[in-house]
PDB file of C-alpha atoms and ligand atoms in Angstrom:
ATOM      1  CA  UNK A   6      -0.061  -0.076  -0.031  1.00 87.00           C
ATOM      2  CA  UNK A   7       1.195   3.718  -0.585  1.00 93.00           C
ATOM      3  CA  UNK A   8       2.811   5.493   2.285  1.00 93.00           C
ATOM      4  CA  UNK A   9       1.071   8.814   3.077  1.00 95.00           C
ATOM      5  CA  UNK A  10       0.675  11.886   5.204  1.00 94.00           C
ATOM      6  CA  UNK A  11      -2.775  13.838   5.924  1.00 96.00           C
ATOM      7  CA  UNK A  12      -1.590  17.340   6.370  1.00 97.00           C
ATOM      8  CA  UNK A  13      -4.867  19.508   7.248  1.00 98.00           C
ATOM      9  CA  UNK A  14      -7.169  18.228   4.530  1.00 98.00           C
ATOM     10  CA  UNK A  15      -4.751  17.077   2.209  1.00 98.00           C
ATOM     11  CA  UNK A  16      -3.373  13.811   1.568  1.00 98.00           C
ATOM     12  CA  UNK A  17      -0.011  13.782   0.570  1.00 97.00           C
ATOM     13  CA  UNK A  18       1.020  10.084  -1.210  1.00 97.00           C
ATOM     14  CA  UNK A  19       4.158   8.470  -2.208  1.00 95.00           C
ATOM     15  CA  UNK A  20       3.058   5.685  -4.715  1.00 95.00           C
ATOM     16  CA  UNK A  21       5.653   3.272  -6.029  1.00 91.00           C
ATOM     17  CA  UNK A  22       5.190   1.928  -9.620  1.00 87.00           C
ATOM     18  CA  UNK A  23       1.267   2.040  -9.361  1.00 88.00           C
ATOM     19  CA  UNK A  24      -0.534   2.816 -12.804  1.00 92.00           C
ATOM     20  CA  UNK A  25      -2.380   5.968 -13.137  1.00 92.00           C
ATOM     21  CA  UNK A  26      -5.645   4.278 -12.961  1.00 93.00           C
ATOM     22  CA  UNK A  27      -4.535   2.510  -9.254  1.00 95.00           C
ATOM     23  CA  UNK A  28      -3.524   5.808  -8.076  1.00 95.00           C
ATOM     24  CA  UNK A  29      -6.957   7.539  -8.746  1.00 96.00           C
ATOM     25  CA  UNK A  30      -8.566   4.504  -7.338  1.00 96.00           C
ATOM     26  CA  UNK A  31      -6.691   4.924  -3.849  1.00 97.00           C
ATOM     27  CA  UNK A  32      -6.939   8.803  -4.146  1.00 97.00           C
ATOM     28  CA  UNK A  33     -10.749   8.282  -4.362  1.00 97.00           C
ATOM     29  CA  UNK A  34     -10.690   5.984  -1.312  1.00 97.00           C
ATOM     30  CA  UNK A  35      -9.010   8.515   0.459  1.00 98.00           C
ATOM     31  CA  UNK A  36     -11.308  11.163  -0.317  1.00 98.00           C
ATOM     32  CA  UNK A  37     -14.133   8.808   1.644  1.00 97.00           C
ATOM     33  CA  UNK A  38     -12.494  10.256   4.849  1.00 96.00           C
ATOM     34  CA  UNK A  39     -14.432  13.030   6.001  1.00 95.00           C
ATOM     35  CA  UNK A  40     -11.073  15.033   6.692  1.00 96.00           C
ATOM     36  CA  UNK A  41      -9.562  14.630   3.025  1.00 98.00           C
ATOM     37  CA  UNK A  42     -10.640  17.314   0.603  1.00 98.00           C
ATOM     38  CA  UNK A  43      -7.186  16.896  -1.596  1.00 98.00           C
ATOM     39  CA  UNK A  44      -5.111  14.132  -2.834  1.00 98.00           C
ATOM     40  CA  UNK A  45      -1.839  14.940  -4.192  1.00 98.00           C
ATOM     41  CA  UNK A  46       1.358  12.705  -5.108  1.00 97.00           C
ATOM     42  CA  UNK A  47       4.587  13.532  -4.006  1.00 95.00           C
ATOM     43  CA  UNK A  48       6.385  13.198  -7.023  1.00 89.00           C
ATOM     44  CA  UNK A  49      10.017  13.322  -6.021  1.00 85.00           C
ATOM     45  CA  UNK A  50      12.188  13.374  -3.245  1.00 85.00           C
ATOM     46  CA  UNK A  51      12.535  16.412  -0.965  1.00 87.00           C
ATOM     47  CA  UNK A  52      15.503  18.371  -2.498  1.00 87.00           C
ATOM     48  CA  UNK A  53      17.752  21.724  -2.641  1.00 88.00           C
ATOM     49  CA  UNK A  54      17.867  24.303  -0.189  1.00 89.00           C
ATOM     50  CA  UNK A  55      14.436  24.880   0.378  1.00 92.00           C
ATOM     51  CA  UNK A  56      13.345  21.064   1.093  1.00 90.00           C
ATOM     52  CA  UNK A  57      10.473  21.131  -1.441  1.00 91.00           C
ATOM     53  CA  UNK A  58       9.265  18.475  -3.686  1.00 90.00           C
ATOM     54  CA  UNK A  59       6.964  18.407  -6.745  1.00 91.00           C
ATOM     55  CA  UNK A  60       3.222  17.613  -5.484  1.00 95.00           C
ATOM     56  CA  UNK A  61       1.152  16.350  -8.516  1.00 95.00           C
ATOM     57  CA  UNK A  62      -2.926  16.638  -8.222  1.00 97.00           C
ATOM     58  CA  UNK A  63      -4.200  13.487  -8.435  1.00 97.00           C
ATOM     59  CA  UNK A  64      -7.997  14.010  -6.896  1.00 97.00           C
ATOM     60  CA  UNK A  65     -10.585  16.492  -5.027  1.00 98.00           C
ATOM     61  CA  UNK A  66     -10.423  19.957  -4.986  1.00 98.00           C
ATOM     62  CA  UNK A  67      -7.617  21.540  -7.068  1.00 97.00           C
ATOM     63  CA  UNK A  68      -5.684  23.355  -4.577  1.00 98.00           C
ATOM     64  CA  UNK A  69      -2.147  22.947  -2.260  1.00 98.00           C
ATOM     65  CA  UNK A  70      -2.951  25.032   0.784  1.00 98.00           C
ATOM     66  CA  UNK A  71      -4.409  23.976   3.611  1.00 98.00           C
ATOM     67  CA  UNK A  72      -4.887  24.827   7.518  1.00 98.00           C
ATOM     68  CA  UNK A  73      -3.440  22.387   9.485  1.00 98.00           C
ATOM     69  CA  UNK A  74      -3.737  22.016  13.185  1.00 98.00           C
ATOM     70  CA  UNK A  75      -1.395  20.719  15.889  1.00 97.00           C
ATOM     71  CA  UNK A  76      -0.362  21.080  19.506  1.00 97.00           C
ATOM     72  CA  UNK A  77      -3.607  23.663  19.775  1.00 97.00           C
ATOM     73  CA  UNK A  78      -2.267  25.763  17.125  1.00 98.00           C
ATOM     74  CA  UNK A  79      -3.321  26.417  13.581  1.00 98.00           C
ATOM     75  CA  UNK A  80      -1.034  26.769  10.718  1.00 98.00           C
ATOM     76  CA  UNK A  81      -1.572  27.536   7.115  1.00 98.00           C
ATOM     77  CA  UNK A  82       0.565  26.309   4.506  1.00 98.00           C
ATOM     78  CA  UNK A  83       0.835  25.403   0.913  1.00 98.00           C
ATOM     79  CA  UNK A  84       2.210  21.455   0.747  1.00 97.00           C
ATOM     80  CA  UNK A  85       3.945  22.530  -2.622  1.00 96.00           C
ATOM     81  CA  UNK A  86       5.896  25.595  -1.619  1.00 97.00           C
ATOM     82  CA  UNK A  87       6.693  24.875   1.894  1.00 97.00           C
ATOM     83  CA  UNK A  88       8.371  21.922   3.655  1.00 94.00           C
ATOM     84  CA  UNK A  89       6.122  20.632   6.344  1.00 94.00           C
ATOM     85  CA  UNK A  90       6.331  17.468   8.738  1.00 92.00           C
ATOM     86  CA  UNK A  91       3.182  16.499  10.450  1.00 93.00           C
ATOM     87  CA  UNK A  92       5.609  13.622  11.747  1.00 93.00           C
ATOM     88  CA  UNK A  93       7.515  16.521  13.685  1.00 96.00           C
ATOM     89  CA  UNK A  94       4.601  17.308  16.007  1.00 97.00           C
ATOM     90  CA  UNK A  95       5.677  15.338  18.856  1.00 97.00           C
ATOM     91  CA  UNK A  96       9.293  16.787  18.681  1.00 98.00           C
ATOM     92  CA  UNK A  97       7.887  20.307  18.461  1.00 98.00           C
ATOM     93  CA  UNK A  98       5.875  19.646  21.773  1.00 98.00           C
ATOM     94  CA  UNK A  99       9.043  18.148  23.819  1.00 98.00           C
ATOM     95  CA  UNK A 100      11.056  21.144  22.746  1.00 98.00           C
ATOM     96  CA  UNK A 101       8.236  23.668  23.840  1.00 98.00           C
ATOM     97  CA  UNK A 102       8.392  21.821  27.009  1.00 98.00           C
ATOM     98  CA  UNK A 103      12.071  22.711  27.678  1.00 98.00           C
ATOM     99  CA  UNK A 104      11.632  26.497  26.951  1.00 98.00           C
ATOM    100  CA  UNK A 105      10.564  28.722  30.154  1.00 97.00           C
ATOM    101  CA  UNK A 106       9.035  32.360  30.512  1.00 97.00           C
ATOM    102  CA  UNK A 107      12.637  33.985  31.032  1.00 97.00           C
ATOM    103  CA  UNK A 108      13.913  32.344  27.486  1.00 98.00           C
ATOM    104  CA  UNK A 109      14.809  34.461  24.152  1.00 98.00           C
ATOM    105  CA  UNK A 110      14.620  32.014  21.910  1.00 98.00           C
ATOM    106  CA  UNK A 111      15.937  32.126  17.985  1.00 98.00           C
ATOM    107  CA  UNK A 112      14.345  29.179  15.591  1.00 98.00           C
ATOM    108  CA  UNK A 113      16.664  28.997  12.603  1.00 98.00           C
ATOM    109  CA  UNK A 114      14.995  27.236   9.480  1.00 98.00           C
ATOM    110  CA  UNK A 115      11.762  28.029  10.988  1.00 98.00           C
ATOM    111  CA  UNK A 116       9.532  27.210   7.459  1.00 98.00           C
ATOM    112  CA  UNK A 117       6.228  28.276   8.299  1.00 98.00           C
ATOM    113  CA  UNK A 118       6.966  28.685  11.859  1.00 98.00           C
ATOM    114  CA  UNK A 119       5.539  25.484  13.318  1.00 98.00           C
ATOM    115  CA  UNK A 120       8.318  25.555  16.138  1.00 98.00           C
ATOM    116  CA  UNK A 121       8.481  29.288  16.785  1.00 98.00           C
ATOM    117  CA  UNK A 122       4.609  29.313  17.422  1.00 98.00           C
ATOM    118  CA  UNK A 123       4.203  26.252  19.642  1.00 98.00           C
ATOM    119  CA  UNK A 124       7.409  27.199  21.837  1.00 98.00           C
ATOM    120  CA  UNK A 125       5.884  30.894  21.949  1.00 98.00           C
ATOM    121  CA  UNK A 126       2.519  29.642  22.779  1.00 98.00           C
ATOM    122  CA  UNK A 127       3.086  27.040  25.255  1.00 97.00           C
ATOM    123  CA  UNK A 128       6.430  28.628  27.199  1.00 97.00           C
ATOM    124  CA  UNK A 129       5.140  32.361  27.141  1.00 95.00           C
ATOM    125  CA  UNK A 130       8.702  33.251  26.847  1.00 97.00           C
ATOM    126  CA  UNK A 131       9.856  36.883  26.256  1.00 92.00           C
ATOM    127  CA  UNK A 132      10.797  36.481  22.278  1.00 98.00           C
ATOM    128  CA  UNK A 133      10.864  33.525  19.704  1.00 98.00           C
ATOM    129  CA  UNK A 134      13.038  35.012  16.622  1.00 98.00           C
ATOM    130  CA  UNK A 135      12.034  32.872  13.662  1.00 98.00           C
ATOM    131  CA  UNK A 136      14.253  32.774  10.611  1.00 98.00           C
ATOM    132  CA  UNK A 137      13.437  31.305   7.046  1.00 98.00           C
ATOM    133  CA  UNK A 138      15.110  31.820   3.684  1.00 97.00           C
ATOM    134  CA  UNK A 139      11.901  30.968   1.690  1.00 97.00           C
ATOM    135  CA  UNK A 140       9.855  34.101   0.936  1.00 98.00           C
ATOM    136  CA  UNK A 141       6.525  31.724   0.444  1.00 98.00           C
ATOM    137  CA  UNK A 142       7.217  30.015   3.851  1.00 98.00           C
ATOM    138  CA  UNK A 143       7.765  33.211   5.817  1.00 98.00           C
ATOM    139  CA  UNK A 144       4.344  35.071   4.306  1.00 98.00           C
ATOM    140  CA  UNK A 145       2.964  31.803   5.768  1.00 98.00           C
ATOM    141  CA  UNK A 146       4.803  32.198   9.175  1.00 98.00           C
ATOM    142  CA  UNK A 147       3.650  35.957   9.420  1.00 98.00           C
ATOM    143  CA  UNK A 148       0.012  35.058   9.015  1.00 98.00           C
ATOM    144  CA  UNK A 149       0.322  31.706  11.299  1.00 98.00           C
ATOM    145  CA  UNK A 150       1.690  34.068  13.872  1.00 98.00           C
ATOM    146  CA  UNK A 151      -1.580  36.444  13.592  1.00 98.00           C
ATOM    147  CA  UNK A 152      -4.062  33.648  13.416  1.00 98.00           C
ATOM    148  CA  UNK A 153      -2.502  32.274  16.824  1.00 98.00           C
ATOM    149  CA  UNK A 154      -2.697  35.495  18.196  1.00 98.00           C
ATOM    150  CA  UNK A 155       0.840  35.808  19.455  1.00 98.00           C
ATOM    151  CA  UNK A 156       2.652  39.098  20.204  1.00 97.00           C
ATOM    152  CA  UNK A 157       6.318  37.306  21.160  1.00 97.00           C
ATOM    153  CA  UNK A 158       7.290  36.151  17.838  1.00 98.00           C
ATOM    154  CA  UNK A 159       9.315  37.994  15.084  1.00 98.00           C
ATOM    155  CA  UNK A 160       9.432  36.834  11.536  1.00 98.00           C
ATOM    156  CA  UNK A 161      12.645  37.603   9.566  1.00 98.00           C
ATOM    157  CA  UNK A 162      12.863  36.413   5.839  1.00 98.00           C
ATOM    158  CA  UNK A 163      16.338  35.664   4.788  1.00 98.00           C
ATOM    159  CA  UNK A 164      19.352  33.540   4.986  1.00 98.00           C
ATOM    160  CA  UNK A 165      20.753  32.722   8.825  1.00 98.00           C
ATOM    161  CA  UNK A 166      23.963  33.469   7.545  1.00 98.00           C
ATOM    162  CA  UNK A 167      22.891  37.236   6.881  1.00 98.00           C
ATOM    163  CA  UNK A 168      20.127  37.688   9.129  1.00 98.00           C
ATOM    164  CA  UNK A 169      21.497  37.166  12.576  1.00 97.00           C
ATOM    165  CA  UNK A 170      23.795  39.988  12.979  1.00 95.00           C
ATOM    166  CA  UNK A 171      22.601  42.558  15.256  1.00 95.00           C
ATOM    167  CA  UNK A 172      20.277  40.466  17.087  1.00 97.00           C
ATOM    168  CA  UNK A 173      21.920  39.965  20.337  1.00 97.00           C
ATOM    169  CA  UNK A 174      22.349  36.577  21.948  1.00 98.00           C
ATOM    170  CA  UNK A 175      19.852  33.916  22.522  1.00 98.00           C
ATOM    171  CA  UNK A 176      19.275  31.535  25.598  1.00 98.00           C
ATOM    172  CA  UNK A 177      17.771  28.777  23.639  1.00 98.00           C
ATOM    173  CA  UNK A 178      18.578  28.084  19.847  1.00 98.00           C
ATOM    174  CA  UNK A 179      16.533  25.830  17.857  1.00 98.00           C
ATOM    175  CA  UNK A 180      18.293  24.186  14.703  1.00 98.00           C
ATOM    176  CA  UNK A 181      15.468  22.659  12.621  1.00 94.00           C
ATOM    177  CA  UNK A 182      18.124  22.252   9.972  1.00 94.00           C
ATOM    178  CA  UNK A 183      17.441  21.128   6.531  1.00 92.00           C
ATOM    179  CA  UNK A 184      19.135  17.640   5.671  1.00 88.00           C
ATOM    180  CA  UNK A 185      22.138  19.282   4.051  1.00 91.00           C
ATOM    181  CA  UNK A 186      26.068  18.804   4.489  1.00 92.00           C
ATOM    182  CA  UNK A 187      26.609  21.898   5.920  1.00 96.00           C
ATOM    183  CA  UNK A 188      26.038  22.043   9.699  1.00 97.00           C
ATOM    184  CA  UNK A 189      25.426  25.877  10.369  1.00 98.00           C
ATOM    185  CA  UNK A 190      26.963  25.913  13.548  1.00 98.00           C
ATOM    186  CA  UNK A 191      28.886  28.752  13.220  1.00 98.00           C
ATOM    187  CA  UNK A 192      26.097  31.000  12.695  1.00 98.00           C
ATOM    188  CA  UNK A 193      24.290  29.461  16.080  1.00 98.00           C
ATOM    189  CA  UNK A 194      27.431  29.842  17.902  1.00 98.00           C
ATOM    190  CA  UNK A 195      27.625  33.648  17.063  1.00 98.00           C
ATOM    191  CA  UNK A 196      24.260  34.117  18.460  1.00 98.00           C
ATOM    192  CA  UNK A 197      25.348  32.147  21.664  1.00 98.00           C
ATOM    193  CA  UNK A 198      26.374  33.566  24.904  1.00 98.00           C
ATOM    194  CA  UNK A 199      27.606  31.197  27.565  1.00 97.00           C
ATOM    195  CA  UNK A 200      24.836  29.056  28.915  1.00 98.00           C
ATOM    196  CA  UNK A 201      23.170  29.139  25.463  1.00 98.00           C
ATOM    197  CA  UNK A 202      21.557  25.927  24.869  1.00 98.00           C
ATOM    198  CA  UNK A 203      21.439  24.551  20.984  1.00 98.00           C
ATOM    199  CA  UNK A 204      18.913  21.975  19.813  1.00 98.00           C
ATOM    200  CA  UNK A 205      20.665  20.816  16.897  1.00 98.00           C
ATOM    201  CA  UNK A 206      19.129  18.437  14.555  1.00 98.00           C
ATOM    202  CA  UNK A 207      21.456  15.951  12.356  1.00 97.00           C
ATOM    203  CA  UNK A 208      20.719  13.036  10.039  1.00 96.00           C
ATOM    204  CA  UNK A 209      22.839  10.116  10.218  1.00 97.00           C
ATOM    205  CA  UNK A 210      23.003   6.377  10.016  1.00 97.00           C
ATOM    206  CA  UNK A 211      22.855   4.726  13.257  1.00 97.00           C
ATOM    207  CA  UNK A 212      26.628   3.876  12.831  1.00 98.00           C
ATOM    208  CA  UNK A 213      27.861   7.280  12.250  1.00 98.00           C
ATOM    209  CA  UNK A 214      26.169   9.099  15.035  1.00 97.00           C
ATOM    210  CA  UNK A 215      29.167   9.466  17.167  1.00 98.00           C
ATOM    211  CA  UNK A 216      31.232  10.842  14.029  1.00 98.00           C
ATOM    212  CA  UNK A 217      28.249  13.359  13.626  1.00 97.00           C
ATOM    213  CA  UNK A 218      28.766  14.634  17.009  1.00 98.00           C
ATOM    214  CA  UNK A 219      32.622  14.669  17.001  1.00 98.00           C
ATOM    215  CA  UNK A 220      32.428  16.782  13.799  1.00 97.00           C
ATOM    216  CA  UNK A 221      30.448  19.639  15.925  1.00 98.00           C
ATOM    217  CA  UNK A 222      32.742  19.070  18.459  1.00 98.00           C
ATOM    218  CA  UNK A 223      35.732  19.778  16.323  1.00 98.00           C
ATOM    219  CA  UNK A 224      33.992  22.731  14.295  1.00 98.00           C
ATOM    220  CA  UNK A 225      33.125  24.791  17.988  1.00 98.00           C
ATOM    221  CA  UNK A 226      36.913  24.055  18.745  1.00 98.00           C
ATOM    222  CA  UNK A 227      38.223  25.348  15.575  1.00 98.00           C
ATOM    223  CA  UNK A 228      35.824  28.441  16.230  1.00 98.00           C
ATOM    224  CA  UNK A 229      37.227  28.652  19.500  1.00 98.00           C
ATOM    225  CA  UNK A 230      34.189  28.151  21.346  1.00 98.00           C
ATOM    226  CA  UNK A 231      33.751  25.443  24.121  1.00 98.00           C
ATOM    227  CA  UNK A 232      30.715  23.113  23.731  1.00 98.00           C
ATOM    228  CA  UNK A 233      29.204  20.256  25.817  1.00 98.00           C
ATOM    229  CA  UNK A 234      27.067  17.699  24.405  1.00 98.00           C
ATOM    230  CA  UNK A 235      24.248  17.202  27.072  1.00 98.00           C
ATOM    231  CA  UNK A 236      22.384  14.584  25.059  1.00 98.00           C
ATOM    232  CA  UNK A 237      21.708  12.633  21.875  1.00 98.00           C
ATOM    233  CA  UNK A 238      18.143  11.381  21.120  1.00 98.00           C
ATOM    234  CA  UNK A 239      16.651  10.103  18.293  1.00 98.00           C
ATOM    235  CA  UNK A 240      13.914  12.573  16.940  1.00 97.00           C
ATOM    236  CA  UNK A 241      12.774  10.744  13.793  1.00 94.00           C
ATOM    237  CA  UNK A 242      12.926   7.847  11.314  1.00 93.00           C
ATOM    238  CA  UNK A 243      14.462   9.101   7.867  1.00 89.00           C
ATOM    239  CA  UNK A 244      15.309   5.480   6.305  1.00 89.00           C
ATOM    240  CA  UNK A 245      16.054   2.277   7.736  1.00 93.00           C
ATOM    241  CA  UNK A 246      18.763   2.457  10.385  1.00 96.00           C
ATOM    242  CA  UNK A 247      19.088   6.345   9.437  1.00 96.00           C
ATOM    243  CA  UNK A 248      17.687   8.632  12.012  1.00 97.00           C
ATOM    244  CA  UNK A 249      16.971  12.642  12.298  1.00 97.00           C
ATOM    245  CA  UNK A 250      18.856  13.031  15.924  1.00 98.00           C
ATOM    246  CA  UNK A 251      18.660  15.813  18.208  1.00 98.00           C
ATOM    247  CA  UNK A 252      21.761  16.768  19.929  1.00 98.00           C
ATOM    248  CA  UNK A 253      21.354  19.153  23.004  1.00 98.00           C
ATOM    249  CA  UNK A 254      24.727  21.339  23.046  1.00 98.00           C
ATOM    250  CA  UNK A 255      25.499  23.760  25.773  1.00 98.00           C
ATOM    251  CA  UNK A 256      27.612  26.641  25.062  1.00 98.00           C
ATOM    252  CA  UNK A 257      30.116  26.649  27.836  1.00 97.00           C
TER     253      UNK A 257
HETATM  254  C1  SAM B 315      13.575  21.046   7.322  1.00 71.67           C
HETATM  255  S1  SAM B 315      12.853  22.436   7.054  1.00 71.67           S
HETATM  256  C2  SAM B 315      12.143  23.266   8.464  1.00 71.67           C
HETATM  257  C3  SAM B 315      11.271  23.795   8.396  1.00 71.67           C
HETATM  258  C4  SAM B 315      10.054  23.674   9.964  1.00 71.67           C
HETATM  259  N1  SAM B 315      11.183  24.326  11.137  1.00 71.67           N
HETATM  260  C5  SAM B 315       9.356  22.686  10.188  1.00 71.67           C
HETATM  261  O1  SAM B 315       9.565  22.032  11.264  1.00 71.67           O
HETATM  262  O2  SAM B 315       8.270  22.761   9.577  1.00 71.67           O
HETATM  263  C6  SAM B 315      14.433  23.592   6.469  1.00 71.67           C
HETATM  264  C7  SAM B 315      13.856  25.031   6.444  1.00 71.67           C
HETATM  265  O3  SAM B 315      15.219  25.765   6.206  1.00 71.67           O
HETATM  266  C8  SAM B 315      15.007  26.654   5.127  1.00 71.67           C
HETATM  267  N2  SAM B 315      16.757  27.073   5.014  1.00 71.67           N
HETATM  268  C9  SAM B 315      17.292  26.548   4.406  1.00 71.67           C
HETATM  269  N3  SAM B 315      18.447  26.708   4.093  1.00 71.67           N
HETATM  270  C10 SAM B 315      18.426  28.455   5.013  1.00 71.67           C
HETATM  271  C11 SAM B 315      19.372  29.402   5.205  1.00 71.67           C
HETATM  272  N4  SAM B 315      20.520  29.368   4.943  1.00 71.67           N
HETATM  273  N5  SAM B 315      18.561  30.216   6.094  1.00 71.67           N
HETATM  274  C12 SAM B 315      17.371  30.229   6.475  1.00 71.67           C
HETATM  275  N6  SAM B 315      16.713  29.230   6.249  1.00 71.67           N
HETATM  276  C13 SAM B 315      17.238  27.987   5.392  1.00 71.67           C
HETATM  277  C14 SAM B 315      14.410  25.948   4.188  1.00 71.67           C
HETATM  278  O4  SAM B 315      13.652  26.785   3.351  1.00 71.67           O
HETATM  279  C15 SAM B 315      13.274  24.968   4.963  1.00 71.67           C
HETATM  280  O5  SAM B 315      12.184  25.543   5.166  1.00 71.67           O
END
C-alpha cells in the first residue's frame, strides 16, 4: 500500500510503481474520509535548500494550500512550496516543554513557523525570533503568527548566514536544519552566549551518530568555542537505520 501523510485536509501520497488508474482508485478511497478534500502525489524526493518536492494533483479539490492544526495551534501552508512535516509534532511539543518564560529563543530554518509558534504559545517566553529563507514560507509564518494571536514571535525572512547580525544572543536556539551537508553551527554559536542551549538536528545512520557529534565538537573547537554535549536522542526516522538526531549542545 502506498505511504501517505495527511496535512490539514490534503493527503500527500508517495506511490511506488502504481499505474495511473491505481493511483486514482487509491486517491478516491482517501477522499471517502471526512477530513480529506485533496489528494496529491509527492512526485519526487524532498530536495534543494528549500526542502520542497514536486506535488501532482491526483483527485479532489484543485489546491495545495491548507489549514493544519497541531498542539492547539493552527498553521496555513502550501504543501508544494513549503517544507512541512506533521511527523514532527511530538518533537515540537517536547522542545516547547524545555523552554521557560525567561528564555529568548532563536528558531533557525523556521519554515511556516511551527516550532516558533508552539514554543511561543506554550512557554510564554519573552521573544521567539523565527528565521527562514523561503519567501513563500515566511509569508505563511507571518499569517500563522497572526492567526495564533501571538505578540512574542518575530518573523525574519532571509538567510541565517546574513540575518542574525545585530540580533544579540539567545538563551535557547532551535536548529531545525535542512538535511544538507553544512552544519550551520558557526551561525548558531555567533548568536550564543555562555549557557546557551542549542537543539541541533542532524541526520545520520545509526553507525555514524558518534562521527556526527565529533564533527560538531571539532567545528566548535576550531571556532574557539567551548561546547558540552548534554544528550543525543532520536527524533524521527529517515530511512532504515538512518535517523534524525536531536543533539543538545550547551555553550560553556
Ligand atoms: C527541514 S525544513 C524545517 C522547517 C520547519 N522548521 C518545520 O519544522 O516545518 C528546513 C527549512 O530551512 C530553510 N532554509 C534552508 N537554508 C536556509 C538558510 N540558509 N537560512 C534560512 N532558512 C533556510 C528551508 O527553506 C526550509 O524551510
